[in-house]
XYZ file of C-alpha atoms in Angstrom:
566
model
C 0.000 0.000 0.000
C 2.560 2.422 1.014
C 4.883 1.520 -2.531
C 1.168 2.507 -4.179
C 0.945 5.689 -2.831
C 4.575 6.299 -3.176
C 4.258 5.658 -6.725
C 0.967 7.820 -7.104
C 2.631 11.062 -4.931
C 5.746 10.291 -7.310
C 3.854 10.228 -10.347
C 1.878 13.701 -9.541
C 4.393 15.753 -8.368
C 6.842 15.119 -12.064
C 3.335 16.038 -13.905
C 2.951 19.343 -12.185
C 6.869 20.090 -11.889
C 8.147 18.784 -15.324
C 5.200 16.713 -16.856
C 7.548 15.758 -19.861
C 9.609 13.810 -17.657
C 6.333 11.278 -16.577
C 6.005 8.855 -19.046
C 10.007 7.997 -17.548
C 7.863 6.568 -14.564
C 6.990 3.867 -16.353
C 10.410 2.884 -16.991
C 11.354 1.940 -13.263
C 11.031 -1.791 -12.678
C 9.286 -1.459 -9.021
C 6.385 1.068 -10.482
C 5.661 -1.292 -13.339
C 3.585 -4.087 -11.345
C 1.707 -1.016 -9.432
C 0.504 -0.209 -12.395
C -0.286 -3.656 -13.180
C -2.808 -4.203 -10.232
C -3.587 -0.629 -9.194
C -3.463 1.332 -12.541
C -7.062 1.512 -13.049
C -7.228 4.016 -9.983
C -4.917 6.721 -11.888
C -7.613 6.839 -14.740
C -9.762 9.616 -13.376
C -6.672 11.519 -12.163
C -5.205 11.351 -15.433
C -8.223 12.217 -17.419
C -8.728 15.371 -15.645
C -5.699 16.601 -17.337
C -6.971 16.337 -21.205
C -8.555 18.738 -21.831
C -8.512 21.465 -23.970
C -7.232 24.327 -21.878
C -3.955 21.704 -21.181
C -3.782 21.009 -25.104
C -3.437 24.542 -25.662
C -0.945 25.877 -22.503
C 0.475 23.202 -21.197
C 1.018 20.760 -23.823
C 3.471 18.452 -21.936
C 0.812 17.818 -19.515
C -1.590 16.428 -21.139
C 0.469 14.894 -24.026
C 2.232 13.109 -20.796
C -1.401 12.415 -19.446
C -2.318 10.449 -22.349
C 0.403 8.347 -23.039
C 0.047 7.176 -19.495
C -3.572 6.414 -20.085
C -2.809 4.632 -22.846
C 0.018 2.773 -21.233
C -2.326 1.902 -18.735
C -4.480 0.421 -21.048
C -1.748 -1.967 -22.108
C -0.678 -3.111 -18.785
C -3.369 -2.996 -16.279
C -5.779 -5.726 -15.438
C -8.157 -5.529 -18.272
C -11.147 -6.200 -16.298
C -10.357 -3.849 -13.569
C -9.482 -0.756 -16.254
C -12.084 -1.532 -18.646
C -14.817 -0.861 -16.082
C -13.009 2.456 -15.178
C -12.279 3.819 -18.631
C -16.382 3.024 -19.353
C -16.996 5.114 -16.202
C -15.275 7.863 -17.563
C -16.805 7.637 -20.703
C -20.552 7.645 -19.533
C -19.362 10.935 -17.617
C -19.383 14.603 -19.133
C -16.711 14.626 -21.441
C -14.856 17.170 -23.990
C -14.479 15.114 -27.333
C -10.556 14.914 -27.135
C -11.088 13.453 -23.136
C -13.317 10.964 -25.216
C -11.531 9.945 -28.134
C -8.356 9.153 -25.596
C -10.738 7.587 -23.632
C -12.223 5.466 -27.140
C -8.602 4.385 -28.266
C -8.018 2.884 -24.526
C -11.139 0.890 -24.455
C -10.186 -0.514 -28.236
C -6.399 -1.562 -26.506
C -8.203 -2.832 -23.463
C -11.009 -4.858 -25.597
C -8.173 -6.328 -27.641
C -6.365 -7.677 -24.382
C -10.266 -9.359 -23.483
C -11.010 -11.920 -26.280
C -12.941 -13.787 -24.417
C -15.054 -11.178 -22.809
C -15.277 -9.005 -25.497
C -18.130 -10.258 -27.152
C -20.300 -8.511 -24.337
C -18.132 -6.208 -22.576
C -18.239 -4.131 -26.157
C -21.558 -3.507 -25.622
C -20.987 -1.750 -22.766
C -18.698 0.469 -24.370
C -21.092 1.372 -27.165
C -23.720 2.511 -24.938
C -21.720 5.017 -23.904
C -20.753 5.874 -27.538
C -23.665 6.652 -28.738
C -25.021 8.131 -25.669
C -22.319 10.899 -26.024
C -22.714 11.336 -29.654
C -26.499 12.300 -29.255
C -25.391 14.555 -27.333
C -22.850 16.432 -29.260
C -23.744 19.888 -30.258
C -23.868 20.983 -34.110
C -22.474 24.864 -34.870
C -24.940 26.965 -36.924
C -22.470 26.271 -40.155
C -23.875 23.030 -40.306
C -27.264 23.848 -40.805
C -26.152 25.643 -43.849
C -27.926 23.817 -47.418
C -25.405 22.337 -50.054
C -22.597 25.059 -51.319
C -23.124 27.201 -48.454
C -21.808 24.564 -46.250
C -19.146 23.014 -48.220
C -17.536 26.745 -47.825
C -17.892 26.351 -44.023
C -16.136 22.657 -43.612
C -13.120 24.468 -42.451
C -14.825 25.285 -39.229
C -13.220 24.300 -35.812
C -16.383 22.473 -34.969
C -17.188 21.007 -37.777
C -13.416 19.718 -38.082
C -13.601 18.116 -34.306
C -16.923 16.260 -35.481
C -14.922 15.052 -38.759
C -12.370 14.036 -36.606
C -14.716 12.557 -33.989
C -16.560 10.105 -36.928
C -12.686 8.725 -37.981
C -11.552 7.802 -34.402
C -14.927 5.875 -34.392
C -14.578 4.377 -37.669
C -10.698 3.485 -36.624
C -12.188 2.178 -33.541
C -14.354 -0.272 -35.108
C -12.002 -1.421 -37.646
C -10.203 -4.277 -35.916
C -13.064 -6.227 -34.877
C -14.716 -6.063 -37.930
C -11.766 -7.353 -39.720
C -12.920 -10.728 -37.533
C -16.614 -10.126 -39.049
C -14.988 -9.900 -42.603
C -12.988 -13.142 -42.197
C -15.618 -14.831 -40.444
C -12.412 -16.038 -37.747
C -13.630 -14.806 -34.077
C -10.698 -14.994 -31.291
C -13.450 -14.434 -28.905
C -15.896 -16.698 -27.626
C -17.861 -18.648 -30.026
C -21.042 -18.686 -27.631
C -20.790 -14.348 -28.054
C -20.876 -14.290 -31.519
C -24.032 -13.712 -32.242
C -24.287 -10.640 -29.328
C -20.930 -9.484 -30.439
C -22.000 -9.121 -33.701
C -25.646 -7.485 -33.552
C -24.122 -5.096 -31.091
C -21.851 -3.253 -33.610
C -24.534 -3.840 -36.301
C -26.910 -1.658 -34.114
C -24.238 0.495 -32.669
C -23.128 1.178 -36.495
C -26.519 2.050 -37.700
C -27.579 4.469 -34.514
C -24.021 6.534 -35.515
C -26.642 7.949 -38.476
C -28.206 9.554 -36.678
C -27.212 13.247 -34.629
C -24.907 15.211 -35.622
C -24.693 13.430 -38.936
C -28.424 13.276 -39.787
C -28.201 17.110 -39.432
C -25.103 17.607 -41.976
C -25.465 17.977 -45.498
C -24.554 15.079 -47.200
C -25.786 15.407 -50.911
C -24.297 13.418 -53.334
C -22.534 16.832 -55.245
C -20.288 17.247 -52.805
C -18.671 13.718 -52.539
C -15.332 15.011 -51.506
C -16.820 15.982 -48.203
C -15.043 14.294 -45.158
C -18.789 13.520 -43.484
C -19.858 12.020 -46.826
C -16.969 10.000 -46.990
C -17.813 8.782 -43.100
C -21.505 8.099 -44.219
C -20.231 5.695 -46.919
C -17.281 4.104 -44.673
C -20.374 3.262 -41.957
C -22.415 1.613 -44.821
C -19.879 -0.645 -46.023
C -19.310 -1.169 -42.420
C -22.847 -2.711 -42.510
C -22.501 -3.934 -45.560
C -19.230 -6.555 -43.945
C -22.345 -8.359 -41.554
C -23.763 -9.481 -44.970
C -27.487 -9.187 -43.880
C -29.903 -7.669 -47.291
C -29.949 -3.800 -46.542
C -33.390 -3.820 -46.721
C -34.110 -6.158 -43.978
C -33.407 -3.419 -41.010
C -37.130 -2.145 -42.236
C -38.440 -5.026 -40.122
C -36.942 -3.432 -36.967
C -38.847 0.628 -37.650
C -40.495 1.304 -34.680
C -44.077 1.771 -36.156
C -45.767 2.485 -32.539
C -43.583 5.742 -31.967
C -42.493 7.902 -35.023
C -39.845 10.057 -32.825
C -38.266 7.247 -30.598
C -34.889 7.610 -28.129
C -31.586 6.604 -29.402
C -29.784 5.336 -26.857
C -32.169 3.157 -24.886
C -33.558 1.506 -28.027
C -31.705 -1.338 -30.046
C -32.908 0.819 -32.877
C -34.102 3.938 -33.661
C -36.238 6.033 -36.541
C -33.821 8.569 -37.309
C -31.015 6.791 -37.861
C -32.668 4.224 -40.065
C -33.987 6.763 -41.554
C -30.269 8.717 -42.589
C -29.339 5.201 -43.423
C -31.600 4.541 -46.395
C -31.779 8.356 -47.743
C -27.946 7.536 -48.716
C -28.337 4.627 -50.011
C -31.972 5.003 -52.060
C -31.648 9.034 -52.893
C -28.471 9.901 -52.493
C -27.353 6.054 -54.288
C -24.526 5.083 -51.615
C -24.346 1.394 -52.728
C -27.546 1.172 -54.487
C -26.539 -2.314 -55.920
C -27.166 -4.186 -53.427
C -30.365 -3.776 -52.890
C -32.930 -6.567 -53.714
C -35.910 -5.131 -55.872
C -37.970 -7.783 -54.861
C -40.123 -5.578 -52.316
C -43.299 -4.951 -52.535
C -44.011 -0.991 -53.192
C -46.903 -0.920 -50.461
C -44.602 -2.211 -48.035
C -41.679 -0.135 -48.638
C -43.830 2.609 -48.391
C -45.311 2.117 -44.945
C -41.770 1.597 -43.873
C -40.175 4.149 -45.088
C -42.596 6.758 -44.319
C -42.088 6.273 -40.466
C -38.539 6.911 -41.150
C -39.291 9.748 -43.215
C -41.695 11.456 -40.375
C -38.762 11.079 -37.671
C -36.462 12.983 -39.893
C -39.301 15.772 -41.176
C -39.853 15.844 -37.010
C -36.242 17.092 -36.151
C -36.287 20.916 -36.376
C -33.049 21.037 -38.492
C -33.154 21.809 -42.482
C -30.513 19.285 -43.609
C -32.429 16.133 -41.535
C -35.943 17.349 -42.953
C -34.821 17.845 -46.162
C -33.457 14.036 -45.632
C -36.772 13.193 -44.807
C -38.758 15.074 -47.734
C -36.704 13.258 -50.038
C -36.881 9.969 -48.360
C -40.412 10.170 -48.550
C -40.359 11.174 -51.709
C -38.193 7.875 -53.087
C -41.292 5.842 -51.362
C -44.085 7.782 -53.103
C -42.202 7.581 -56.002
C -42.646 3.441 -56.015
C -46.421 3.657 -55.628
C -48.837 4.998 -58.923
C -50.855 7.041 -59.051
C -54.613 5.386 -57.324
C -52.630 2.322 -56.182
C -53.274 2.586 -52.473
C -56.495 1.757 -51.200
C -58.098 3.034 -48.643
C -58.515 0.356 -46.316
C -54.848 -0.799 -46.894
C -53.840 2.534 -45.937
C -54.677 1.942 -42.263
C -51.399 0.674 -41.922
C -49.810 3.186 -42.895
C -49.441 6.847 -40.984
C -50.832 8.218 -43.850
C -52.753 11.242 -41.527
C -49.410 11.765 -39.670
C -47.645 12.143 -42.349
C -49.935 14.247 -44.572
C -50.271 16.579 -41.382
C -46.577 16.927 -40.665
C -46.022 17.629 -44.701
C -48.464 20.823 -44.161
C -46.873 22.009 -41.254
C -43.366 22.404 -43.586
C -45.330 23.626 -46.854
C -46.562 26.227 -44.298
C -44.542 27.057 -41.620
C -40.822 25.928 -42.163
C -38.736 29.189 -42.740
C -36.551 27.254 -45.398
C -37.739 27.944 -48.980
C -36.141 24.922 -50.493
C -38.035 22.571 -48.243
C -41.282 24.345 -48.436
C -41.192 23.873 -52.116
C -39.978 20.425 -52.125
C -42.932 19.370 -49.552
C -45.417 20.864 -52.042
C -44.537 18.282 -54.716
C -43.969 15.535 -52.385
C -47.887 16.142 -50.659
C -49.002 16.653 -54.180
C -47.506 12.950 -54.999
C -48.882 11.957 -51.595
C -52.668 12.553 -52.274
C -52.221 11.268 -56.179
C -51.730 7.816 -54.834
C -54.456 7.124 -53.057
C -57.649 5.617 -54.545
C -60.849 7.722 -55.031
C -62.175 7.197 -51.554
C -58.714 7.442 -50.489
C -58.329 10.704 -51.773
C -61.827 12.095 -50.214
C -61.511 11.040 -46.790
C -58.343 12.381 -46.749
C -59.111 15.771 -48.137
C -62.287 15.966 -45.592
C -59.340 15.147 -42.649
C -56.532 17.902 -43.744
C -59.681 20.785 -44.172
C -60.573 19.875 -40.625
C -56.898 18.967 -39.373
C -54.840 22.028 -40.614
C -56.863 25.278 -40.272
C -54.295 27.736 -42.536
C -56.645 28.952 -44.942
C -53.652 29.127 -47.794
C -53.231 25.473 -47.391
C -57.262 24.831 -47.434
C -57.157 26.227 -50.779
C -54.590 24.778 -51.855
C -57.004 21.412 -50.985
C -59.883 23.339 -53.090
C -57.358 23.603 -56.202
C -56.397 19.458 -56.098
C -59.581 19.113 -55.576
C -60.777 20.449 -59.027
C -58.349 18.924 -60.968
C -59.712 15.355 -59.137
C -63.219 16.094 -59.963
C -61.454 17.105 -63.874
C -60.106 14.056 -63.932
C -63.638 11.998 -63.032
C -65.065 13.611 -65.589
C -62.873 13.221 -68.349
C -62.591 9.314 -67.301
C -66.168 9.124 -66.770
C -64.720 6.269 -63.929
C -67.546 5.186 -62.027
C -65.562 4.889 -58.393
C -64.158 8.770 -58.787
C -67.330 10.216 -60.171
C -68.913 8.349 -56.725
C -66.514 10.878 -54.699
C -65.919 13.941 -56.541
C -69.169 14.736 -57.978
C -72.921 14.280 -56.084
C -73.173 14.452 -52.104
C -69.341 13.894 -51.362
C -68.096 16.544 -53.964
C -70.787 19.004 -52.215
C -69.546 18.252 -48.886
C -66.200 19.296 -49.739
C -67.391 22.594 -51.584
C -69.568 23.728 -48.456
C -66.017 23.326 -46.796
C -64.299 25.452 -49.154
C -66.996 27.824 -49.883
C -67.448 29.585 -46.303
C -66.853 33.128 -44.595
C -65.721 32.136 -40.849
C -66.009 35.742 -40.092
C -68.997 36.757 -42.482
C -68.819 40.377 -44.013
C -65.883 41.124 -41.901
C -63.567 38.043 -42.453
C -60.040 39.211 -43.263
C -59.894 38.413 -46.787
C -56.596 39.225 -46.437
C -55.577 36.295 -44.951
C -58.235 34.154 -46.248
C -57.445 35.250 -50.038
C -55.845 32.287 -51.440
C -58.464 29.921 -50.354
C -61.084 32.366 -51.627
C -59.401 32.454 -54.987
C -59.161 28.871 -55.370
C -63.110 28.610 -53.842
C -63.886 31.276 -56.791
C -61.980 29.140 -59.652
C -63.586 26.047 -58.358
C -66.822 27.572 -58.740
C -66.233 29.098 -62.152
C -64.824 25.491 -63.245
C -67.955 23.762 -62.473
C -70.897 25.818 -64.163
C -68.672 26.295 -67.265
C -67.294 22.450 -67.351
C -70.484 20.887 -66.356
C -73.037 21.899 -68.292
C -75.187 18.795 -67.768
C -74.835 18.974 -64.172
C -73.280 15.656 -63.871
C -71.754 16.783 -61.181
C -74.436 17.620 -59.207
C -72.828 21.203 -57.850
C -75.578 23.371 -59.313
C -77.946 22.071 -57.067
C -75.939 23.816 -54.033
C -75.997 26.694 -56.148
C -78.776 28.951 -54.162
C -77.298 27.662 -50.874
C -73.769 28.984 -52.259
C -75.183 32.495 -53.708
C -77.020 33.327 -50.121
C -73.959 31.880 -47.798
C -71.300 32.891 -49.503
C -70.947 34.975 -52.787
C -73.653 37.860 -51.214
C -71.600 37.885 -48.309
C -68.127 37.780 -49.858
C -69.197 41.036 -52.330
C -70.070 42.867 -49.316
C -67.121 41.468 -47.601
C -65.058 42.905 -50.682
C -66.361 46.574 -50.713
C -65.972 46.384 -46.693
C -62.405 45.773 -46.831
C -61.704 48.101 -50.197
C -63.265 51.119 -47.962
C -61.605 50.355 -44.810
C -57.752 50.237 -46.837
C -59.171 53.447 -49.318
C -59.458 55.070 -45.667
C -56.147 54.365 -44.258
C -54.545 55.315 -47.707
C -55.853 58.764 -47.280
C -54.995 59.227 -43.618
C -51.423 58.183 -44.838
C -51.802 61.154 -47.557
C -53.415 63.307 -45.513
C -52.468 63.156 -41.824
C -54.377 65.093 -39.299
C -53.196 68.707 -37.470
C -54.375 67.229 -34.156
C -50.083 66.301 -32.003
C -52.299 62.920 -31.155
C -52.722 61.908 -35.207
C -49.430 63.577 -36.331
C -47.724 59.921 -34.669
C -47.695 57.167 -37.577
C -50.805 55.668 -38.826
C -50.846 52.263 -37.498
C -51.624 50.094 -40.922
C -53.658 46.438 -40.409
C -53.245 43.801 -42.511
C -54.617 39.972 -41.151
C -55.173 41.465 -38.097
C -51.549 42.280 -37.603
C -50.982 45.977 -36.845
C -47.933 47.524 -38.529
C -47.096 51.246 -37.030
C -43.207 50.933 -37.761
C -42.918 50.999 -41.287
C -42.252 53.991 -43.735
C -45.184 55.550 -45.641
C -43.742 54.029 -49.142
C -43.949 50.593 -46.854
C -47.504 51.191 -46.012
C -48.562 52.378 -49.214
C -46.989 49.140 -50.878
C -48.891 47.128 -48.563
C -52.342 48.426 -48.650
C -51.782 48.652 -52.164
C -51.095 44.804 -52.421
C -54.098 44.775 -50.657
C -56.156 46.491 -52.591
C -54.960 44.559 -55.582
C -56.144 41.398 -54.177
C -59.447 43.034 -53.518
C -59.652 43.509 -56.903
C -58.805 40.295 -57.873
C -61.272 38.665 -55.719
C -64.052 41.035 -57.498
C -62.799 40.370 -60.719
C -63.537 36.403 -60.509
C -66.603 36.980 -58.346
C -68.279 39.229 -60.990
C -66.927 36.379 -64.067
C -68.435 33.371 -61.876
C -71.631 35.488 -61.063
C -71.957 36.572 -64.783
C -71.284 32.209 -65.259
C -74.685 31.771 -62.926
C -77.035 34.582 -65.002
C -76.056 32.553 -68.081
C -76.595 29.129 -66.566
C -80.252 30.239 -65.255
């Protein structure tokens, strides 16, 4: 006990007087078997010295520091140091701390043959449990060129650097999975292996999930570590497609760490390999397209969840691959019960709406208009009657009114008798009195309301002058439609015209009174705007004003549609 704490007092006093000098200590014959039996208990002494403030000032220190730790690693009781280098890994950690810590478990691991087959698993836990937690800079939320100018970033460089210590520490063991020759025990094989499998395929997930990773920049050090982890996969042999079996299709957003898989990272794993082509080969096309589908959607909806551009986009296009499998009126309706087809519909509104990226707004347009295209006819309806009550944006709602008319176009023109069942008669009426409504009466902000009242208006117009015959059977909702909502909207129109005429003129003519000489406050959707320049204001109301006439215009054309009709 005494030589212990000899060697230990010995040992700290050279690292704070001349910390170059400490790796010497390992050198004297009657230190060595102290560090044999009792190294383990310098680990969390020595690991307190990386870190980054050392690295910078006192470079001998924590140089020394780690070339102990990894000496201790070689020459302490495996068991013993193993547990203690885990420890420090599951604790708060700076990455270099960790990947010192990473290359000491690999030595230690080597040195256990016959435990490692389950004593690796503890080390992965605590892998990916720090690697979820690993913060992302702002650069990396950057889209495509923008980011590939910011790789040079400090941050960005320690995650690079991060992903190849974990691909180096992975390497030797699944050199034994490539060979098929195990030096540990044969009755762990099977534990062994699946652990690295799963541990591989979580590493897709955060930070990588939210790093561009598009296949025009494949000089990119992270696209080069996404590829590296799939052929990692690729050496356990199993068909790429089979890890759909494992989605989690109770819980679209599910936890990394404590599950043996996870959403997200599945979800990163096939948008390289089906959109972005990483090893495409070697997958089977022997899938069916309804399946795939299902699957891939839930992996699609974890990545559109994550408030990130780069993993949404991941997502949008992910789901976009699986739409693209399915034609047009394949899916039925009572098939698509199995599939999160409201979930997902609801969460591709949300980013056509709300998400401030214009790239992904567009892209979820296309991919929702794809979405609704594949459903039968009575698909199609019941889903339209859910997303008019689900999402109440009024932009989007019309947006519903315009697909909408091009799905009744299309029952027409294929005279089809399961469409014209649910876009003409009772069902098609049921969805007009939806999109044919005032919330607010004479004074509903037709600001805000306009597109869905422009799309209403062409919907209108497209029936009485398409459907002469009434095949339809709109025209008898006609009277309902002229008292509910054209009389009101006309009203509604010259309201609003009068009420933006008068705060053009206060603008031009301000009042003598000190109280009205402060800036007219301008309202537009019920928003008021007092800070803004009179050229601002008069370019708003003046937008305004221009949809007000625009509204007119098609309500005069479609009433002028209804005098010739009668």
């Amino acid at each position: 006990m005494e030589a212990k704490e000899e060697f230990f007092s010995v040992l700290e006093e050279i690292l704070h007087r001349k910390p170059e000098e400490a790796t010497n200590i390992l050198n004297v014959p009657k230190y060595l078997e102290i560090l044999e039996n009792s190294g383990w208990e310098l680990v969390p002494r020595l690991t307190a010295y990386v870190t980054v403030n050392n690295h910078l000032e006192n470079s001998h220190l924590y140089n020394s520091s780690v070339d102990l730790l990894l000496e201790i690693a070689k020459v302490a009781n495996p068991e013993d140091v193993l547990f203690e280098f885990i420890e420090q890994a599951e604790m708060p950690n700076n990455a270099e701390r960790f990947i010192v810590i990473m290359k000491a478990v690999q030595i230690v691991l080597m040195r256990l043959p016959q435990r490692r087959g389950v004593a690796i698993g503890w080390f992965c836990n605590a892998l990916i449990r720090y690697i979820t937690e690993v913060s992302i800079p702002q650069s990396a939320i950057l889209e495509s060129e923008e980011q590939v100018l910011l790789e040079n970033d400090g941050h960005m460089q320690f995650l690079e650097n991060l992903y190849l210590e974990i691909l180096d520490f992975f390497a030797p063991f699944l050199e034994e999975v490539k060979n098929d020759q195990y030096s540990i025990a044969e009755k762990h094989v099977e534990i062994y292996r699946g652990t690295m499998q799963k541990t591989i395929l979580k590493l897709f997930g955060h930070p990588l999930m939210n790093i561009h990773l598009g296949r025009e920049n494949t000089s990119s050090p992270f696209r080069s570590v996404a590829e590296n982890l799939i052929e990692f996969v690729i050496t356990f042999g199993d068909d790429l497609i089979s890890f759909l079996e494992f989605v989690n299709v109770s819980e679209v957003d599910n936890s990394t760490v404590d599950s043996e898989y996870d959403n997200s990272s599945l979800g990163v794993f096939y948008y390289l390999i089906l959109v972005e082509e990483v090893y495409i080969e070697k997958i089977p096309c022997v899938y069916n397209s309804i399946y795939l589908l299902r699957q891939l959607l839930i992996l699609a909806m974890a990545l559109m969840l994550v408030d990130n551009s780069n993993a949404q986009w991941k997502g949008l296009m992910l789901a976009e691959n699986a739409l693209g499998r399915v034609d047009d009126k394949e899916l039925k309706l009572e098939k698509a019960g199995h599939i999160q087809c409201r979930e997902f519909a609801e969460q591709c509104a949300k980013i056509m709406i709300y998400f401030e990226k214009k790239r992904n707004r567009e892209r979820a347009v296309l991919i929702f208009q794809k979405f609704l295209r594949i459903f039968d006819p009575r698909g199609r309806f019941y889903m339209l009657l859910f997303l008019i009550d689900t999402i109440e944006e009024p932009g989007f709602i019309g947006y519903l009114a315009t697909m909408t008319k091009d799905f009744v176009a299309e029952s027409l023109t294929s005279k089809n008798s399961e469409e014209l069942k649910y876009f003409t008669g009772k069902c098609l009426r049921d969805l007009i009195k939806k999109f044919c409504r005032l919330e607010g009466g004479c004074e509903t902000d037709l600001m805000r309301n306009s597109d869905l009242i422009i799309s209403s208006l062409n919907l209108l117009r497209y029936l009485i002058i398409r459907d002469t015959e009434n095949c339809t059977g709109f025209l008898e909702l006609l009277p309902i439609i002229e008292i509910n909502y054209l009389s009101p909207l006309k009203n509604a129109v010259q309201i609003s015209r009068a009420h933006y005429e008068v705060q053009k003129k206060e603008i031009n003519n301000p009042s003598n009174t000190q109280s009205m000489k402060t800036s007219t406050i301008v309202s537009v959707g019920g928003l008021e705007l007092p800070d803004l320049s009179c050229e601002q204001k008069f370019q708003i109301i003046d937008k305004a004003l221009n949809t007000f006439d625009l509204i007119d215009s098609l309500l005069s054309r479609l009433i002028e549609c209804i005098h010739v009709y009668k």
